[in-house]
Amino acid sequence: MGRLLAMMIVWLLVMDAAAGTKGVERRVLLNDGWQFCLNDSDFRQAQQVTLPHDWSIHQRFDRETAAGNDGAYLPTGRGWYRKTLVLGREHEGRRLRLYFEGVYMNSRVYVNGHLAGGWPYGYSSFWVDVTPYVTTGMNEIVVSVDNSQQKNCRWYSGSGIYRNVWLYTTPMAYIDEWSVSVETPDVHTVEVQALVVEADGRLTRIGRIIHVEQPRLWSPDDPYLYETELTAGEDRLTVTYGIRTIGYDAERGLLLNGQPLTLNGACVHHDNGLLGAAAFDAAEWRKVRLMKEAGFNALRTSHNPPSEAFLRACDELGMLVIDEAFDGWREQKNQHDYHELIDEWWQRDLTAMVCRDRLHPSIFCWSTGNEVIERKKIEIVKTAHLMAEHIRSLDPQHRPVTSALAAWDSDWDIYDPLAAEHDIVGYNYMMHKAEGDHQRVPSRVMMQTESYPRDAWQNYERTMKHPYIVGDFVWTGLDYLGESGIGRWYYSGDPAGEHWERPLYPWHAAYCGDVDLTGQRKPISHYRSMLWNGDEPIYMAVQEPDGWRGRVKTTMWGTWPTQESWNWPGWEGKDISVEVYSREPKVRLYLDGRLVAERPTQQMKATFTLPYAPGTLRAEASGATATLQTAGAAAALRLTADRTVLTADGGQDLAFVTVEVVDSEGRVVPVADNELTFRVEGAAVLQAAGNADIKDEDPYYDNTHRAWQGRALCVVRTTGKKGRIRLTVASPSLPRAVLTLKAQ
């Protein structure tokens, strides 16, 4: 009813305005029909590509690559893209702009031979006005991308035009999309404002006031969105927004719509695992859905602005967001990182982030940085002040500003002046300082912007105890490419130590996520969700025996290797540890119906030690049960798609298909590592295939890959045609598995 009322009021206000741009869609996706060549601008040898495109993920892992462990051991370099744009007479006399959602990095855009624009920071979206350079008929767009200066990022950046590209066609006087703002002085009043860019370049402000009698407030449990329209002359723009309020103080914590809300958060990088950095809308949606299903209610976009599709998914699925701008400021973490750009570009990059993203109700906080190296210099306080004030000047919703602070020595109190420049202070791995800081600065509102996965209980307990701590963001929600080896476990004889101490090839990704590269939840994910949400009554997993494959060593961001498995061949008769998670005070464990023991839960966990024997393991707690059975020999492949009907929309839609090696009873065989061959026929292609093993050197673009712990994943992409899609997966000595999908 609220949405209908809002739209009716605006319609009455603008009903006398002219209709939209005659005969031309306001925006058109330009993702298909591109040519690409690597390093050389000679397009005679170019390949046809569909955007979003990450050229690095389509190459082989290489221990000698310049990006090294940070960049997932994948090559970078320079690339060139070319597209022919055909414009009809209906475009004459119109304003034409290209909108690039993200190009990594140092992009230059040429139109019919003219340098029309570009942007150095690879995570910012940007506009290029091409009106002076185009003509009716054939037009050539060429984009150069330079990711050759390495290292420039501490994680996998990807290379190329990795997000969407759009053509916007408007009257010469048009509504500036990034000028639109929505403010709610109270939940019954919505003020929508925007700037109109006149044909001569002058700016005219327009606005609407919408009264909503019974507002439906946006929240993670009810992510309700409103729509309205703005018009100016012949131009018309649809505005999507949510109505909600944000408050915070040290006495009550974080308030959403006036109600206390504690943040069970996760940090996420921008890549999509096997797809690399390519930000397909369907992949971005899936990423948020996986985090929602894992029990999180908040995400931190570490350490850069995300894609628009990611934020739309957060709006629609109900996920709060810290939108973060930069990893570092003036002192370098890598030779060619943001310190080379900051003095000239920080205002433009912050403007791009805030003006693009401020309509998203999911965003509750802005972040200007992460563990900046110069944190002990007095100049940093001025930088933090200027950045925070610039953001506040652009955001009429007055969201809080944060930055993630950290210390690796005894100096912490020294950061008080820096902390004071932020509305909510971000603590990276420093929440043990919270109680003392509260005594010293009682008004400070805090959140742990990064934490170790192994500290789940301590962080949960401290956050629940103190209202001035509004939440915890674990590092990380998802495994990600690059920062290779963080969160790993290893065995005696493997290279020892942490990921930053030495190259760890063939480790090419991070294993610190609650969810792995294929989308499977790890045991730590179930434990964390049980702490914060309590909607999973019982869960059981088994610790890998120390010595089964070798003596186990863990790392700072890692946890002991633990699986949903009762298959430990060669360990018969030796002690093995079983973990059961439950909120109940006691848990019982049975093997083949015989009681093993009853244990009290401590920190919502009970651990049992027993001699390993194949069979059926069952845990019970107040009627709730969890079961693990020893699987037999591999007998079949099982294919499960996250969706079976796709949209034939120019090669943009995806299906993620989980491949499981199962026994004759349909149980996953957790020790299976079968070689798999993938074939896609019909109205789709194979976009990627792989497993969750961050040491596997097989490239993700290949059509052969092995299973790991009994599972693998393949991604199928539509081609723009309607019809059936047939996926066949084969493995030696097993029957072929076939899955039929549909593109319509």
XYZ file of C-alpha atoms in Angstrom:
744
model
C 0.000 0.000 0.000
C 2.920 2.359 0.839
C 4.521 1.821 -2.573
C 1.215 2.406 -4.373
C 0.509 5.603 -2.438
C 3.980 6.967 -3.124
C 3.718 6.283 -6.858
C 0.243 7.810 -7.085
C 1.383 11.032 -5.449
C 4.393 11.411 -7.733
C 2.290 10.581 -10.786
C -0.126 13.369 -9.906
C 2.806 15.752 -9.565
C 4.323 14.895 -12.955
C 1.372 13.788 -15.082
C 1.665 16.910 -17.242
C 5.300 16.207 -18.090
C 6.230 14.803 -21.464
C 6.832 11.083 -21.967
C 10.389 9.741 -21.962
C 13.018 9.904 -24.648
C 11.075 9.221 -27.821
C 11.876 5.985 -29.595
C 15.051 5.230 -27.630
C 15.569 3.281 -24.441
C 17.169 5.383 -21.742
C 19.825 2.765 -21.056
C 20.990 -0.268 -23.014
C 23.419 -2.930 -21.844
C 26.528 -3.079 -24.049
C 28.025 -6.333 -22.783
C 27.995 -8.365 -25.997
C 29.907 -8.080 -29.259
C 33.304 -7.032 -27.896
C 36.672 -7.999 -29.347
C 39.601 -8.473 -26.998
C 43.340 -8.799 -27.425
C 45.971 -9.155 -24.753
C 49.015 -6.843 -24.602
C 48.886 -5.832 -28.285
C 46.307 -3.490 -29.811
C 46.313 -5.404 -33.119
C 42.716 -6.631 -33.338
C 43.376 -8.903 -36.330
C 44.002 -11.710 -33.817
C 41.302 -10.639 -31.361
C 38.893 -13.011 -29.679
C 35.177 -12.397 -29.253
C 34.177 -11.863 -25.623
C 31.064 -11.066 -23.673
C 31.288 -8.741 -20.702
C 31.821 -8.861 -17.812
C 35.288 -10.124 -18.711
C 38.327 -10.865 -16.558
C 41.227 -11.886 -18.756
C 43.422 -13.047 -15.864
C 41.089 -15.865 -14.804
C 41.284 -17.265 -18.349
C 44.999 -17.963 -18.001
C 47.012 -20.603 -16.179
C 48.399 -20.277 -12.682
C 52.066 -19.326 -12.821
C 54.388 -19.180 -9.806
C 56.514 -16.524 -11.584
C 53.725 -14.052 -12.372
C 54.280 -10.454 -11.256
C 51.135 -10.333 -9.119
C 52.430 -13.313 -7.152
C 50.703 -14.613 -4.059
C 48.587 -11.460 -3.716
C 47.187 -11.856 -7.217
C 46.508 -15.618 -7.077
C 49.553 -16.345 -9.270
C 47.580 -15.324 -12.353
C 49.032 -13.122 -15.137
C 47.971 -9.491 -15.488
C 49.411 -7.204 -18.210
C 47.664 -4.881 -20.651
C 44.515 -5.463 -22.673
C 42.462 -3.834 -25.409
C 38.725 -4.034 -26.075
C 36.855 -2.901 -29.176
C 33.167 -2.697 -30.004
C 31.220 -1.325 -32.938
C 28.287 0.817 -31.838
C 25.592 1.431 -34.431
C 23.478 4.549 -33.863
C 20.330 5.425 -35.765
C 18.753 8.758 -36.556
C 16.706 8.517 -33.393
C 19.941 9.219 -31.504
C 20.526 12.512 -33.288
C 20.210 15.524 -31.021
C 20.480 13.356 -27.902
C 22.990 13.180 -25.102
C 24.905 9.887 -25.271
C 27.006 8.621 -22.373
C 28.847 5.388 -21.673
C 28.680 4.119 -18.122
C 31.430 1.743 -16.991
C 30.638 -0.003 -13.719
C 34.239 -1.114 -13.267
C 37.435 -1.532 -15.290
C 40.608 -2.829 -13.627
C 42.581 -0.609 -14.072
C 44.067 2.575 -15.592
C 41.428 2.591 -18.319
C 41.249 4.894 -21.325
C 38.166 5.093 -23.501
C 38.517 6.084 -27.153
C 35.533 6.869 -29.378
C 36.197 7.064 -33.123
C 39.860 7.714 -32.343
C 39.262 10.425 -29.739
C 40.266 10.006 -26.104
C 36.884 10.513 -24.451
C 37.576 9.507 -20.843
C 38.798 6.842 -18.460
C 39.616 6.211 -14.800
C 42.714 4.957 -12.965
C 41.205 3.357 -9.826
C 39.899 -0.003 -10.926
C 37.061 -0.221 -8.396
C 35.303 3.072 -9.195
C 32.423 3.337 -11.639
C 32.642 6.216 -14.108
C 30.848 8.033 -16.939
C 32.090 9.066 -20.369
C 30.120 11.649 -22.356
C 30.557 10.527 -25.963
C 28.132 13.005 -27.547
C 30.867 15.091 -29.246
C 32.538 12.041 -30.777
C 29.752 9.873 -32.240
C 27.852 10.022 -35.492
C 24.844 8.325 -37.021
C 25.881 4.906 -38.302
C 29.018 2.972 -37.280
C 31.078 4.078 -34.296
C 34.176 2.460 -32.830
C 34.693 2.221 -29.076
C 38.160 1.147 -27.931
C 39.075 0.675 -24.286
C 42.665 0.218 -23.168
C 43.305 -1.363 -19.769
C 46.664 -1.401 -18.007
C 47.129 -3.791 -15.085
C 50.825 -4.295 -15.750
C 52.229 -2.280 -12.843
C 52.520 -4.904 -10.123
C 51.933 -5.313 -7.309
C 48.987 -2.961 -6.971
C 46.594 -4.966 -4.793
C 46.850 -7.287 -1.771
C 44.223 -9.678 -3.146
C 43.110 -10.859 -6.577
C 41.923 -7.856 -8.569
C 41.291 -9.466 -11.926
C 42.015 -7.593 -15.151
C 39.774 -5.960 -17.714
C 36.215 -4.708 -18.101
C 34.981 -6.931 -15.295
C 31.635 -5.193 -14.677
C 28.775 -4.058 -16.899
C 28.923 -1.332 -19.563
C 25.827 0.703 -20.491
C 24.824 3.217 -23.134
C 22.622 6.002 -21.764
C 20.592 8.007 -24.270
C 18.740 11.061 -22.960
C 17.609 14.472 -24.105
C 20.373 17.065 -24.086
C 18.878 18.256 -20.793
C 18.826 15.192 -18.561
C 18.523 14.085 -14.950
C 21.958 13.310 -13.518
C 21.661 9.775 -12.102
C 24.343 10.299 -9.458
C 22.765 13.525 -8.228
C 19.619 11.749 -7.024
C 19.270 11.608 -3.254
C 16.535 10.389 -0.944
C 16.150 11.704 2.584
C 13.577 10.711 5.169
C 13.285 13.419 7.848
C 10.743 11.044 9.334
C 9.447 7.721 8.087
C 6.258 9.334 6.777
C 8.062 11.903 4.623
C 10.366 11.130 1.728
C 12.286 13.940 0.052
C 13.660 13.081 -3.398
C 16.047 15.544 -5.003
C 18.124 15.564 -8.170
C 20.020 17.843 -10.522
C 19.101 18.405 -14.129
C 22.053 19.032 -16.447
C 20.760 21.564 -18.945
C 21.844 21.524 -22.571
C 24.273 24.388 -21.904
C 25.760 22.666 -18.855
C 23.916 24.658 -16.201
C 22.518 22.716 -13.241
C 18.900 22.974 -12.130
C 17.628 21.343 -8.943
C 14.343 19.456 -8.907
C 12.648 17.766 -5.987
C 9.625 15.858 -4.798
C 8.102 15.395 -1.363
C 6.234 12.126 -0.896
C 3.968 11.441 2.046
C 3.646 7.802 3.085
C 0.861 7.179 5.596
C 1.802 3.633 6.584
C 5.462 3.132 5.700
C 6.823 -0.361 5.414
C 10.294 -0.030 6.867
C 13.278 -1.730 5.226
C 15.126 -4.253 7.391
C 17.053 -7.523 6.939
C 13.861 -9.401 7.870
C 11.624 -7.333 5.588
C 13.691 -5.714 2.796
C 10.833 -3.742 1.290
C 11.611 -1.308 -1.529
C 9.662 1.615 -2.968
C 9.789 3.047 -6.483
C 8.963 6.467 -7.824
C 9.675 8.500 -10.946
C 11.368 11.799 -11.550
C 10.779 13.745 -14.748
C 12.435 16.781 -16.283
C 11.258 17.814 -19.720
C 11.496 14.721 -21.881
C 13.678 12.795 -19.459
C 12.274 10.322 -16.960
C 14.139 8.383 -14.289
C 12.912 5.597 -11.992
C 14.205 5.852 -8.427
C 14.297 2.836 -6.096
C 14.750 3.347 -2.379
C 13.909 2.006 1.048
C 12.529 3.733 4.115
C 14.462 3.064 7.302
C 16.297 4.899 10.079
C 19.790 4.360 11.487
C 20.870 5.405 14.981
C 23.757 4.541 17.267
C 25.187 5.439 20.657
C 27.289 3.779 23.332
C 24.315 3.161 25.640
C 21.943 1.467 23.188
C 24.245 0.311 20.394
C 23.079 0.253 16.768
C 19.409 1.053 16.177
C 17.640 0.123 12.954
C 14.174 1.660 12.757
C 14.495 2.451 16.444
C 15.169 -1.181 17.448
C 18.525 -2.537 18.668
C 20.318 -4.666 16.097
C 23.582 -6.544 16.602
C 25.703 -7.156 13.531
C 26.753 -10.707 12.724
C 28.955 -9.608 9.875
C 31.444 -10.923 7.352
C 34.093 -9.279 5.225
C 33.909 -10.149 1.526
C 36.193 -9.451 -1.405
C 34.830 -8.623 -4.838
C 35.778 -11.775 -6.762
C 33.387 -14.614 -7.541
C 35.692 -17.558 -6.995
C 35.924 -19.716 -10.114
C 34.652 -16.792 -12.220
C 37.460 -14.510 -11.111
C 36.522 -10.847 -10.850
C 33.764 -11.045 -13.486
C 30.742 -9.459 -11.804
C 27.852 -11.231 -13.512
C 24.601 -10.112 -11.920
C 23.658 -13.724 -11.182
C 27.007 -14.360 -9.470
C 26.724 -11.233 -7.330
C 23.195 -12.211 -6.328
C 24.374 -15.720 -5.430
C 27.206 -14.329 -3.309
C 24.778 -12.348 -1.158
C 22.346 -15.272 -0.995
C 25.111 -17.572 0.245
C 25.954 -15.090 2.990
C 22.296 -14.737 3.946
C 21.891 -18.512 4.109
C 25.025 -18.714 6.277
C 23.275 -16.547 8.860
C 25.012 -13.205 8.346
C 23.033 -9.969 8.482
C 25.843 -7.595 7.463
C 28.760 -7.500 4.999
C 31.832 -5.296 4.699
C 33.032 -4.707 1.121
C 36.716 -5.240 1.773
C 38.468 -3.092 0.688
C 36.797 -1.304 -2.204
C 33.372 -0.316 -3.552
C 31.488 -3.383 -4.830
C 29.424 -3.849 -7.964
C 25.976 -2.304 -8.303
C 24.506 -5.793 -8.686
C 25.958 -6.757 -5.293
C 24.304 -3.782 -3.608
C 20.980 -4.413 -5.357
C 21.078 -7.968 -4.059
C 21.761 -6.676 -0.543
C 18.792 -4.306 -0.876
C 16.444 -7.016 -2.091
C 17.616 -9.911 0.089
C 18.051 -7.867 3.264
C 21.750 -7.507 4.038
C 23.312 -4.505 5.776
C 26.518 -3.177 4.208
C 29.647 -1.258 5.139
C 30.635 0.325 1.817
C 34.424 0.712 1.854
C 36.524 2.919 -0.404
C 40.222 2.110 -0.026
C 42.703 -0.359 1.429
C 45.449 2.184 2.091
C 46.170 5.881 1.871
C 49.502 7.683 1.410
C 51.987 5.049 2.539
C 52.223 1.979 0.350
C 51.400 -1.606 1.180
C 52.364 -2.597 -2.366
C 54.536 -0.721 -4.835
C 51.726 0.464 -7.106
C 48.686 0.612 -4.820
C 46.410 3.558 -4.043
C 49.202 5.701 -2.579
C 50.053 6.625 -6.198
C 46.556 8.023 -6.766
C 45.350 9.405 -3.468
C 46.372 13.059 -3.683
C 44.812 13.612 -7.097
C 41.915 11.181 -6.960
C 40.596 10.596 -3.434
C 37.822 13.193 -3.695
C 36.676 11.910 -7.080
C 36.747 8.278 -5.952
C 34.821 9.000 -2.746
C 32.327 11.034 -4.755
C 31.915 8.155 -7.199
C 31.259 5.724 -4.338
C 28.834 7.839 -2.333
C 26.896 9.377 -5.214
C 26.515 6.020 -6.942
C 25.543 4.113 -3.801
C 23.663 6.464 -1.478
C 20.202 5.334 -2.629
C 20.809 1.798 -1.333
C 19.003 1.239 1.979
C 21.287 -1.717 2.684
C 24.237 0.611 3.252
C 24.289 1.657 6.893
C 27.915 2.844 7.086
C 30.710 4.236 4.911
C 34.355 3.241 5.383
C 37.273 5.341 4.177
C 40.114 2.901 4.744
C 41.663 -0.224 6.163
C 44.724 -0.527 8.410
C 46.441 2.484 6.873
C 50.213 2.241 7.297
C 50.787 5.868 8.390
C 48.455 5.477 11.372
C 50.983 6.905 13.863
C 51.557 10.175 11.972
C 49.595 13.246 12.993
C 48.849 14.029 9.320
C 46.562 11.023 9.192
C 44.049 12.737 11.457
C 43.638 15.532 8.913
C 43.239 13.025 6.066
C 40.604 11.083 8.000
C 38.787 14.331 8.828
C 38.756 15.538 5.212
C 37.512 12.194 3.901
C 34.778 11.865 6.513
C 33.583 15.419 5.988
C 33.522 14.938 2.221
C 31.340 11.845 2.609
C 28.997 13.632 5.016
C 28.614 16.484 2.537
C 27.404 14.016 -0.108
C 25.108 11.816 1.983
C 21.822 13.405 3.089
C 20.987 10.284 5.138
C 23.874 11.056 7.521
C 25.138 7.491 7.686
C 28.036 6.953 10.102
C 31.609 6.944 8.799
C 34.202 4.408 9.928
C 37.706 3.217 9.157
C 39.247 -0.108 10.160
C 42.041 0.490 12.684
C 44.688 -2.022 13.721
C 47.933 -2.215 15.670
C 50.729 -4.764 15.723
C 52.548 -3.343 18.723
C 51.697 -1.991 22.170
C 50.682 1.430 20.837
C 46.900 1.606 20.729
C 45.847 4.568 22.851
C 47.834 6.752 20.446
C 45.053 6.262 17.891
C 42.439 8.126 19.944
C 42.610 11.333 17.821
C 42.241 9.241 14.655
C 39.384 7.225 16.146
C 37.622 10.436 17.120
C 37.254 11.391 13.434
C 34.865 8.471 12.940
C 31.278 7.973 14.067
C 31.749 4.249 14.667
C 35.315 3.082 15.245
C 36.418 -0.028 13.373
C 38.635 -2.470 15.271
C 40.619 -5.045 13.299
C 41.511 -7.931 15.641
C 41.585 -5.500 18.567
C 38.276 -6.014 20.342
C 40.118 -7.232 23.434
C 40.837 -3.509 23.932
C 37.136 -2.637 24.037
C 36.528 -2.616 27.783
C 39.561 -0.457 28.523
C 38.742 1.896 25.674
C 35.202 2.277 26.954
C 36.535 3.339 30.351
C 38.773 5.905 28.670
C 36.252 7.097 26.012
C 32.743 6.193 27.263
C 30.950 7.678 24.254
C 32.840 5.626 21.651
C 30.760 3.253 19.519
C 32.780 0.290 18.249
C 32.564 -2.665 15.905
C 35.141 -5.301 15.111
C 35.677 -4.804 11.394
C 37.885 -7.918 11.130
C 38.234 -10.941 13.408
C 39.822 -14.380 13.323
C 37.425 -17.237 12.495
C 38.711 -19.249 15.457
C 37.597 -16.516 17.892
C 33.901 -16.912 17.075
C 32.781 -17.551 20.651
C 34.831 -14.789 22.282
C 33.642 -12.216 19.756
C 30.029 -13.280 20.083
C 30.183 -13.185 23.873
C 31.874 -9.771 24.034
C 29.445 -8.244 21.540
C 26.415 -9.583 23.385
C 27.766 -8.272 26.681
C 28.529 -4.657 25.708
C 26.017 -2.452 23.842
C 28.786 -0.084 22.740
C 30.132 -2.948 20.566
C 27.584 -3.075 17.744
C 28.922 -6.138 15.932
C 31.675 -8.344 14.616
C 32.812 -8.901 11.016
C 34.750 -12.123 10.551
C 37.582 -12.368 8.052
C 35.996 -13.702 5.842
C 32.549 -14.809 4.742
C 33.771 -16.480 1.560
C 37.014 -18.013 0.384
C 38.534 -15.728 -2.227
C 41.285 -15.640 -4.834
C 44.637 -14.148 -3.928
C 46.230 -13.404 -0.547
C 47.235 -16.952 -1.207
C 47.400 -19.366 1.694
C 45.742 -17.246 4.368
C 43.590 -19.493 6.540
C 45.233 -22.682 5.271
C 46.188 -25.717 7.256
C 49.245 -27.657 6.201
C 51.281 -30.708 7.106
C 54.791 -31.305 8.358
C 57.083 -30.998 5.362
C 54.991 -28.282 3.658
C 56.271 -24.687 3.599
C 55.663 -23.416 7.119
C 54.298 -20.156 8.443
C 51.826 -17.446 7.481
C 50.806 -16.332 4.005
C 52.735 -13.046 4.120
C 56.057 -14.620 5.084
C 56.908 -16.319 1.779
C 55.369 -17.386 -1.548
C 53.205 -20.461 -1.027
C 52.555 -21.663 -4.566
C 50.516 -23.692 -5.468
C 48.197 -22.204 -2.827
C 46.469 -19.523 -4.917
C 43.516 -18.495 -2.771
C 42.367 -17.829 0.782
C 40.820 -20.579 2.899
C 39.620 -18.417 5.803
C 35.996 -18.128 4.602
C 32.970 -19.610 6.300
C 31.936 -20.688 2.786
C 34.366 -22.264 0.317
C 35.073 -21.427 -3.335
C 32.256 -23.679 -4.548
C 29.608 -22.278 -2.202
C 29.692 -25.065 0.403
C 29.396 -24.050 4.047
C 32.211 -25.213 6.315
C 31.578 -26.435 9.876
C 32.690 -23.067 11.292
C 29.817 -21.476 9.359
C 27.242 -23.667 11.084
C 28.800 -22.939 14.466
C 28.829 -19.174 13.926
C 25.239 -19.102 12.709
C 24.143 -21.173 15.688
C 25.740 -18.635 18.030
C 24.111 -15.610 16.453
C 20.834 -16.977 15.146
C 19.968 -20.189 16.964
C 17.796 -21.474 14.124
C 19.868 -24.637 13.542
C 19.199 -27.001 16.478
C 22.210 -29.315 16.104
C 25.173 -29.869 13.816
C 27.971 -32.446 13.762
C 31.396 -32.610 12.088
C 34.601 -34.589 12.558
C 38.130 -33.318 13.062
C 40.705 -34.691 10.651
C 42.921 -36.976 12.755
C 46.375 -35.564 13.361
C 48.556 -37.881 11.271
C 45.901 -39.207 8.890
C 47.539 -37.377 5.990
C 50.345 -35.839 8.063
C 50.902 -33.843 11.209
C 48.434 -30.933 11.025
C 49.594 -27.325 11.394
C 47.132 -24.438 11.539
C 47.638 -20.731 10.820
C 46.344 -17.515 12.371
C 43.214 -17.215 10.224
C 42.726 -20.974 10.041
C 40.775 -23.530 12.011
C 41.469 -27.249 12.442
C 40.441 -29.159 9.266
C 36.963 -30.447 10.070
C 34.441 -32.114 7.761
C 30.976 -33.577 7.590
C 32.588 -36.980 7.083
C 32.653 -40.404 8.722
C 35.061 -41.774 6.115
C 38.611 -42.011 7.506
C 40.134 -45.073 5.825
C 43.304 -46.358 7.467
C 42.421 -44.851 10.842
C 40.352 -47.780 12.133
C 40.731 -48.324 15.866
C 42.531 -45.024 16.456
C 41.072 -42.087 18.370
C 39.146 -39.480 16.431
C 37.352 -36.334 17.668
C 33.752 -35.464 16.864
C 32.371 -31.954 17.360
C 28.672 -31.393 18.049
C 27.260 -27.865 18.132
C 24.085 -27.213 20.078
C 22.450 -24.624 22.319
C 21.205 -27.423 24.550
C 23.084 -28.111 27.829
C 23.853 -31.770 26.986
C 24.525 -33.819 23.869
C 24.595 -37.580 23.369
C 26.623 -39.366 20.703
C 25.812 -42.832 19.315
C 27.758 -45.122 16.983
C 25.615 -47.762 15.278
C 22.949 -47.229 17.920
C 25.286 -47.708 20.888
C 25.767 -44.785 23.263
C 29.315 -43.469 23.081
C 28.931 -40.807 25.751
C 26.898 -37.866 26.984
C 28.756 -34.562 27.223
C 27.814 -31.086 28.481
C 28.107 -28.304 25.936
C 30.553 -25.513 26.619
C 30.423 -22.443 24.407
C 27.639 -24.290 22.503
C 29.998 -27.137 21.607
C 30.641 -30.669 22.854
C 33.652 -32.719 21.747
C 33.756 -36.527 21.853
C 36.795 -38.771 21.367
C 36.292 -42.386 20.301
C 38.067 -45.090 18.274
C 37.167 -44.718 14.608
C 35.028 -47.469 13.098
C 32.915 -47.204 9.942
C 29.172 -47.064 10.519
C 26.488 -44.571 11.482
C 27.250 -41.705 13.837
C 24.265 -39.944 15.422
C 24.181 -36.969 17.789
C 21.106 -36.067 19.868
C 20.162 -33.003 21.881
C 16.618 -32.640 23.250
C 15.100 -34.511 20.323
C 17.149 -32.846 17.588
C 19.491 -35.178 15.709
C 22.424 -35.003 13.309
C 23.725 -38.054 11.447
C 26.874 -39.002 9.556
C 27.241 -42.318 7.747
C 30.267 -43.957 6.223
C 29.872 -43.794 2.459
C 30.703 -46.732 0.228
C 32.592 -46.789 -3.042
C 31.870 -44.119 -5.634
C 28.956 -45.286 -7.796
C 27.478 -42.229 -9.516
C 27.619 -38.488 -10.085
C 24.819 -36.242 -8.844
C 24.201 -32.850 -10.450
C 22.254 -30.141 -8.633
C 21.667 -26.704 -10.177
C 20.811 -23.614 -8.171
C 18.248 -22.907 -10.921
C 16.974 -24.823 -13.913
C 15.339 -22.004 -15.895
C 17.613 -19.206 -17.065
C 17.050 -15.971 -18.911
C 18.332 -15.770 -22.463
C 19.502 -12.191 -22.100
C 22.578 -11.692 -24.221
C 24.783 -14.179 -22.452
C 24.432 -12.807 -18.938
C 22.577 -15.431 -16.916
C 24.292 -18.222 -14.997
C 23.486 -21.548 -13.397
C 25.776 -22.887 -10.678
C 25.782 -26.675 -10.767
C 27.145 -28.693 -7.850
C 28.678 -32.043 -8.792
C 28.753 -34.714 -6.081
C 30.398 -38.115 -6.200
C 27.956 -40.453 -4.416
C 27.793 -44.114 -3.443
C 25.019 -46.579 -4.331
C 22.856 -45.161 -1.515
C 23.233 -41.558 -2.677
C 25.680 -40.564 0.071
C 28.479 -38.144 -0.831
C 31.852 -39.898 -0.807
C 33.984 -37.376 1.111
C 37.298 -38.956 0.092
C 36.494 -38.997 -3.646
C 38.785 -37.062 -5.988
C 37.527 -38.377 -9.340
C 38.548 -36.646 -12.529
C 35.523 -34.937 -14.101
C 34.944 -33.843 -17.685
C 32.268 -31.233 -18.447
C 30.398 -30.696 -21.703
C 27.705 -28.092 -22.344
C 25.480 -28.215 -25.437
C 22.654 -26.039 -26.645
C 21.894 -22.477 -25.592
C 24.789 -22.099 -23.153
C 28.529 -22.502 -22.673
C 30.745 -23.722 -19.854
C 31.991 -20.589 -18.091
C 34.033 -22.196 -15.301
C 34.670 -25.415 -13.404
C 36.669 -26.248 -10.312
C 36.705 -27.360 -6.708
C 37.370 -25.870 -3.271
C 41.000 -27.026 -3.027
C 43.091 -23.845 -3.032
C 46.184 -25.855 -4.056
C 44.656 -27.309 -7.234
C 46.570 -25.901 -10.204
C 44.016 -26.788 -12.888
C 42.723 -23.576 -14.516
C 39.083 -22.736 -13.933
C 38.351 -22.236 -17.640
C 39.237 -25.836 -18.545
C 36.582 -28.514 -19.080
C 38.351 -31.109 -16.927
C 38.744 -30.894 -13.194
C 38.853 -33.285 -10.297
C 36.508 -33.501 -7.363
C 37.777 -32.563 -3.910
C 36.203 -34.027 -0.779
C 33.603 -35.536 -3.099
C 32.446 -32.306 -4.738
C 33.073 -29.878 -7.582
C 31.272 -26.946 -9.165
C 30.646 -25.856 -12.726
C 29.104 -22.624 -13.974
C 26.956 -22.565 -17.106
C 26.387 -19.259 -18.954
C 23.633 -18.552 -21.463
C 24.501 -17.393 -24.977
C 21.561 -15.119 -25.621
C 19.587 -17.783 -27.471
C 16.463 -19.533 -26.244
C 16.348 -23.276 -25.938
C 17.466 -26.314 -24.022
C 20.815 -26.614 -22.310
C 22.376 -30.035 -21.801
C 25.179 -30.460 -19.272
C 27.030 -33.780 -19.293
C 29.589 -34.679 -16.652
C 31.726 -37.788 -17.129
C 34.215 -39.577 -14.911
C 36.200 -42.779 -15.583
C 34.423 -45.923 -14.308
C 31.230 -44.015 -13.389
C 28.000 -43.540 -15.379
C 27.703 -40.181 -17.091
C 25.442 -37.666 -15.399
C 23.189 -35.417 -17.486
C 21.301 -32.315 -16.413
C 18.871 -30.414 -18.622
C 18.308 -26.690 -18.162
C 16.272 -24.186 -20.139
C 16.964 -20.680 -21.420
C 13.878 -18.606 -22.142
